[in-house]
Amino acid sequence: MAYETPLKIQDIINNIDRGIYVLPSIQREFVWSVDQIETLFDSLMQEYPIGSFLFWKVDKENYSEYEFYQFIKDFHEKNNRHNPKANLAGTSDMTAVLDGQQRLTSIYLGLKGTYSYKLRYKQWKSEDAFPKRKLYLNLFNPASDFDRKYDFRFLTKKEAVNDLQSNKNIYWFEVGKILEMKEINHVMDYLTDNIMLNDEISKEQRKFAQGALYQLYKVIQDKDTISYYLEKSQDLDKVLNIFIRVNSGGTILSYSDLLLSIASAQWQTYDARAEITEFVDSINHIGSSFNFNKDFVLKSSLILSDFNNIAFKVDNFNKTNMLNIEANWETIKLAIQMAVELVASFGYSRDTLKSSNAVIPIAYYLMRIGLPKNYVESSKTQNDRTAIKKWLNRSLIKRVFSGQPDNVLRPLRKLINEDSQNGFPLDKIIDYFKGTNKTISFTEDDINENLLQLQYNDADTLSALMLIYPSYDFSKSVHVDHIYPKSLFASSKILQNRGVPADQVENYMKYVNGIGNLQLLYQLPNIEKQNKEFDKWFEEHFRSEQDKNQYRSLNYIPNVNCAFLDFQIFYNERLKLIKDAFISAIK
């Protein structure tokens, strides 16, 4: 296998548009960030090597042996992350990309596609959180980053126009327009019409613009940039081994992608890739949304199918196992879905469920007890759900699935299998792991050094508060709330203006996000509370002594003065009550 004659990038783009270049199902999905794409285009412009590519010339009689997919042409982090199936009807010339999908997709998105990623501080469910962006090149100045020469950025059209109007050091050129410049004189025409004759543009900017645009034309339209090998063998085992070998470095190919390719060929009723990717999307929309992936579903399938070996090894993805998973696919899906619904009812979401593997034993348990209807809501299963929630809370706080999760999943499956008829075996699980590095038991040191030190944005804070708020209905929207509003602690100047002594300011700012100032509130009371001073909100919201005492009891509010200047006393006294509550919850 030797290098073929290199290709121009414009030819690659044309072949992707014509459906000649496709992706075998053994390819993982697109995962590159905008920063990686921008760096790739900077490398192209500086004529740095971007690595060789590996293509596979597929004979028409082998089109049906694997599933093939199109390149993503408009990436959307929420709504368009999956490659559509390639329609090979009438296709007589097809080349599969074995190595280089991430780079080729990135080049396509930069030149002809769009990239939509979530804006910071926007909600995941909000459609305007994902504005459509195209790749632009600043023709006036080089990049400010020390490791880049050219300033490439994915921008919305509005951002590009606003910068052009307000900043004389920026001229955003939409990179894809270089494909419209079929000849070198078209580059000069553009520069003349838009830049060279403008007296407001400096000599240095005109010089940089001319060099940058000519270089962009050269690397996209003129230079043979893409070096590649072409594999022509039709031996599928050989092709698969080549693919695994070339993908063993860099962003390592996950076994889930290999499994999908094998399952797609071996499943007899379902389209494995479509089934699994669609199922991942569906469970990620449960509750306030989650972040499960194919690996989670496939690992769950291995465990729920009761295979002895649950490791992600190609040997475990043999035809017998694949057909077993297919035969039980509907049951596996239902068990996982019920488990996710149950976890969502506990109040967890993509931001707080820090281990997807923690859901697998729950799914296995639900399958073992026959997937009872209305399990998540039924009063008859309340005690069982409470035991599962306690196990989940403890496991997440203790991070038992970090490291090598299979060493936890195997004994959990065994324990559940032996004793599921008596309910979720919480006590037996606690006893089994006691004294190991995967224990879910807590010592007083654990409470003092870990739980009582938790902060507002820590991953374990919700799980910890769940331990001491057992009566809450987490199927409703529950917020982790600052008792004394955080906005009142924004700066030392604000605190001193409110009368806090200078020697106490540091502690005020230290404790405001601590667990001693955190409670759980349902969404509506939290919205009503907002930035009101706690003592004033408390008096306004609870008029009778009975209501006040009930709130104090539920939220571990000490019977002390709650004025703003008594915050430190309040915090220390409440921390004592919370510690007692933790001890009671985990005994």
mmCIF file of N, CA, C and O in Angstrom, residues 373-386:
data_model
loop_
_atom_site.group_PDB
_atom_site.id
_atom_site.type_symbol
_atom_site.label_atom_id
_atom_site.label_comp_id
_atom_site.label_asym_id
_atom_site.label_seq_id
_atom_site.Cartn_x
_atom_site.Cartn_y
_atom_site.Cartn_z
ATOM 1 N N LYS A 373 -44.791 -2.358 36.289
ATOM 2 C CA LYS A 373 -45.410 -1.119 35.807
ATOM 3 C C LYS A 373 -45.589 -0.147 36.974
ATOM 4 O O LYS A 373 -45.822 -0.539 38.105
ATOM 5 N N ASN A 374 -45.477 1.133 36.647
ATOM 6 C CA ASN A 374 -45.674 2.221 37.618
ATOM 7 C C ASN A 374 -44.690 2.158 38.784
ATOM 8 O O ASN A 374 -44.966 2.692 39.859
ATOM 9 N N TYR A 375 -43.550 1.508 38.565
ATOM 10 C CA TYR A 375 -42.582 1.367 39.650
ATOM 11 C C TYR A 375 -42.128 2.736 40.164
ATOM 12 O O TYR A 375 -41.972 2.930 41.369
ATOM 13 N N VAL A 376 -41.934 3.687 39.261
ATOM 14 C CA VAL A 376 -41.382 4.993 39.639
ATOM 15 C C VAL A 376 -42.372 5.792 40.481
ATOM 16 O O VAL A 376 -41.972 6.624 41.301
ATOM 17 N N GLU A 377 -43.697 5.551 40.316
ATOM 18 C CA GLU A 377 -44.707 6.355 41.017
ATOM 19 C C GLU A 377 -45.442 5.603 42.118
ATOM 20 O O GLU A 377 -46.013 6.219 43.032
ATOM 21 N N SER A 378 -45.449 4.282 42.078
ATOM 22 C CA SER A 378 -46.316 3.500 42.963
ATOM 23 C C SER A 378 -45.924 3.652 44.436
ATOM 24 O O SER A 378 -44.750 3.619 44.799
ATOM 25 N N SER A 379 -46.943 3.791 45.289
ATOM 26 C CA SER A 379 -46.691 3.862 46.740
ATOM 27 C C SER A 379 -46.169 2.525 47.263
ATOM 28 O O SER A 379 -45.477 2.475 48.284
ATOM 29 N N LYS A 380 -46.491 1.421 46.566
ATOM 30 C CA LYS A 380 -46.053 0.101 47.006
ATOM 31 C C LYS A 380 -44.544 -0.076 46.896
ATOM 32 O O LYS A 380 -43.962 -0.925 47.577
ATOM 33 N N THR A 381 -43.913 0.691 46.014
ATOM 34 C CA THR A 381 -42.464 0.532 45.818
ATOM 35 C C THR A 381 -41.667 1.662 46.470
ATOM 36 O O THR A 381 -40.482 1.820 46.204
ATOM 37 N N GLN A 382 -42.332 2.442 47.330
ATOM 38 C CA GLN A 382 -41.677 3.604 47.940
ATOM 39 C C GLN A 382 -40.426 3.204 48.722
ATOM 40 O O GLN A 382 -39.365 3.813 48.579
ATOM 41 N N ASN A 383 -40.534 2.182 49.559
ATOM 42 C CA ASN A 383 -39.379 1.768 50.364
ATOM 43 C C ASN A 383 -38.241 1.260 49.489
ATOM 44 O O ASN A 383 -37.060 1.502 49.777
ATOM 45 N N ASP A 384 -38.592 0.538 48.434
ATOM 46 C CA ASP A 384 -37.583 0.028 47.511
ATOM 47 C C ASP A 384 -36.860 1.185 46.819
ATOM 48 O O ASP A 384 -35.628 1.186 46.690
ATOM 49 N N ARG A 385 -37.637 2.174 46.384
ATOM 50 C CA ARG A 385 -37.029 3.342 45.718
ATOM 51 C C ARG A 385 -36.130 4.106 46.688
ATOM 52 O O ARG A 385 -35.071 4.618 46.294
ATOM 53 N N THR A 386 -36.541 4.201 47.926
ATOM 54 C CA THR A 386 -35.730 4.894 48.930
ATOM 55 C C THR A 386 -34.385 4.191 49.107
ATOM 56 O O THR A 386 -33.335 4.850 49.212
#
